[in-house]
mmCIF file of C-alpha atoms in Angstrom:
data_model
loop_
_atom_site.group_PDB
_atom_site.id
_atom_site.type_symbol
_atom_site.label_atom_id
_atom_site.label_comp_id
_atom_site.label_asym_id
_atom_site.label_seq_id
_atom_site.Cartn_x
_atom_site.Cartn_y
_atom_site.Cartn_z
ATOM 1 C CA MET A 9 -205.502 -22.365 -174.770
ATOM 2 C CA ASN A 10 -206.227 -18.528 -176.828
ATOM 3 C CA ILE A 11 -203.004 -17.874 -178.627
ATOM 4 C CA GLU A 12 -202.802 -13.780 -179.851
ATOM 5 C CA ILE A 13 -199.388 -12.571 -181.869
ATOM 6 C CA LEU A 14 -200.195 -8.843 -181.395
ATOM 7 C CA PRO A 15 -197.192 -5.937 -182.638
ATOM 8 C CA ALA A 16 -195.435 -4.562 -179.641
ATOM 9 C CA VAL A 17 -195.105 -1.298 -178.046
ATOM 10 C CA ILE A 18 -192.269 0.062 -176.112
ATOM 11 C CA GLU A 19 -194.990 -0.249 -172.966
ATOM 12 C CA ASP A 20 -194.075 -4.050 -173.216
ATOM 13 C CA ALA A 21 -190.382 -4.181 -173.753
ATOM 14 C CA GLU A 22 -189.396 -4.618 -169.738
ATOM 15 C CA LYS A 23 -191.610 -8.116 -170.547
ATOM 16 C CA ILE A 24 -190.454 -8.845 -173.486
ATOM 17 C CA ARG A 25 -186.831 -8.385 -172.296
ATOM 18 C CA ASP A 26 -187.796 -11.028 -168.968
ATOM 19 C CA VAL A 27 -189.501 -13.558 -171.855
ATOM 20 C CA MET A 28 -185.766 -13.475 -174.246
ATOM 21 C CA SER A 29 -184.253 -13.781 -170.925
ATOM 22 C CA GLU A 30 -186.064 -16.924 -170.059
ATOM 23 C CA ALA A 31 -186.210 -18.314 -173.421
ATOM 24 C CA PHE A 32 -182.376 -17.864 -173.953
ATOM 25 C CA TYR A 33 -181.106 -18.556 -170.370
ATOM 26 C CA SER A 34 -180.265 -23.151 -171.161
ATOM 27 C CA ASP A 35 -178.834 -21.402 -174.668
ATOM 28 C CA TYR A 36 -176.809 -18.846 -171.989
ATOM 29 C CA ILE A 37 -175.764 -21.749 -169.761
ATOM 30 C CA LYS A 38 -175.042 -23.623 -172.251
ATOM 31 C CA TYR A 39 -172.432 -21.609 -174.264
ATOM 32 C CA GLY A 40 -171.449 -18.849 -172.240
ATOM 33 C CA TYR A 41 -173.138 -16.326 -173.907
ATOM 34 C CA CYS A 42 -176.508 -16.084 -176.243
ATOM 35 C CA PRO A 43 -176.912 -11.961 -177.637
ATOM 36 C CA GLY A 44 -180.835 -13.068 -177.230
ATOM 37 C CA TYR A 45 -179.654 -13.514 -173.042
ATOM 38 C CA ASN A 46 -180.245 -10.276 -170.651
ATOM 39 C CA GLN A 47 -180.856 -7.623 -172.781
ATOM 40 C CA SER A 48 -180.985 -4.199 -171.797
ATOM 41 C CA ILE A 49 -184.786 -2.214 -172.149
ATOM 42 C CA GLU A 50 -182.850 -0.075 -174.460
ATOM 43 C CA ARG A 51 -181.943 -2.076 -176.517
ATOM 44 C CA VAL A 52 -185.168 -4.022 -176.424
ATOM 45 C CA GLU A 53 -187.109 -0.442 -177.104
ATOM 46 C CA LYS A 54 -184.412 0.553 -180.140
ATOM 47 C CA ASN A 55 -185.799 -2.536 -181.942
ATOM 48 C CA ILE A 56 -189.646 -2.456 -181.035
ATOM 49 C CA ILE A 57 -189.141 0.735 -182.579
ATOM 50 C CA SER A 58 -186.945 -0.474 -185.826
ATOM 51 C CA SER A 59 -188.289 -2.610 -187.477
ATOM 52 C CA TYR A 60 -191.482 -5.098 -187.134
ATOM 53 C CA ALA A 61 -191.234 -6.245 -183.224
ATOM 54 C CA PHE A 62 -194.248 -8.692 -182.056
ATOM 55 C CA LYS A 63 -195.937 -10.535 -179.015
ATOM 56 C CA ILE A 64 -197.174 -14.073 -177.828
ATOM 57 C CA VAL A 65 -199.788 -13.493 -175.562
ATOM 58 C CA VAL A 66 -201.557 -16.979 -173.904
ATOM 59 C CA ASP A 67 -204.635 -16.205 -172.774
ATOM 60 C CA GLY A 68 -203.772 -12.502 -171.508
ATOM 61 C CA GLU A 69 -199.532 -13.262 -170.635
ATOM 62 C CA ILE A 70 -196.972 -12.259 -172.691
ATOM 63 C CA VAL A 71 -194.460 -15.679 -173.380
ATOM 64 C CA GLY A 72 -193.301 -14.660 -176.772
ATOM 65 C CA TYR A 73 -191.062 -12.556 -179.153
ATOM 66 C CA MET A 74 -191.367 -12.457 -182.423
ATOM 67 C CA ARG A 75 -188.935 -10.010 -184.591
ATOM 68 C CA VAL A 76 -188.994 -9.033 -187.599
ATOM 69 C CA VAL A 77 -186.743 -6.661 -190.202
ATOM 70 C CA ASP A 78 -187.053 -4.997 -193.356
ATOM 71 C CA GLU A 79 -184.329 -5.663 -195.491
ATOM 72 C CA GLY A 80 -185.600 -3.561 -198.959
ATOM 73 C CA GLU A 81 -186.484 -5.381 -202.034
ATOM 74 C CA GLY A 82 -188.785 -7.454 -200.664
ATOM 75 C CA CYS A 83 -186.995 -8.983 -198.130
ATOM 76 C CA TYR A 84 -187.450 -9.617 -194.111
ATOM 77 C CA TRP A 85 -184.732 -11.068 -191.372
ATOM 78 C CA LEU A 86 -186.673 -12.469 -189.204
ATOM 79 C CA GLY A 87 -184.290 -11.293 -186.057
ATOM 80 C CA CYS A 88 -185.378 -12.947 -182.788
ATOM 81 C CA LEU A 89 -188.565 -15.925 -182.370
ATOM 82 C CA CYS A 90 -188.440 -17.629 -178.795
ATOM 83 C CA VAL A 91 -191.087 -18.843 -176.584
ATOM 84 C CA ILE A 92 -190.234 -19.442 -172.803
ATOM 85 C CA PRO A 93 -189.678 -23.580 -171.889
ATOM 86 C CA ARG A 94 -193.130 -23.986 -170.017
ATOM 87 C CA VAL A 95 -194.898 -22.593 -173.020
ATOM 88 C CA GLN A 96 -193.106 -24.687 -175.497
ATOM 89 C CA ASN A 97 -194.945 -28.119 -177.342
ATOM 90 C CA LEU A 98 -198.119 -27.361 -176.257
ATOM 91 C CA GLY A 99 -199.510 -27.957 -180.010
#
């Protein structure tokens, strides 16, 4: 298994949205709401542009997403970290 963490680009927005919805679906079902579930393409694109956004790629397929926001003065906030269920706990 080849795992890479690469910068996300606007062209990844639709796939990242799908990955986020799949990763957060169980939270949505359990709680009736999850901010990472079913985001608009425009919101994902805005997040890619306005922060450090990374795609997690396994064997050429985007399976996860990570977003880091620069809060200033050397502080960073991890805004999102998700991986689709079928690749979780594989090492």
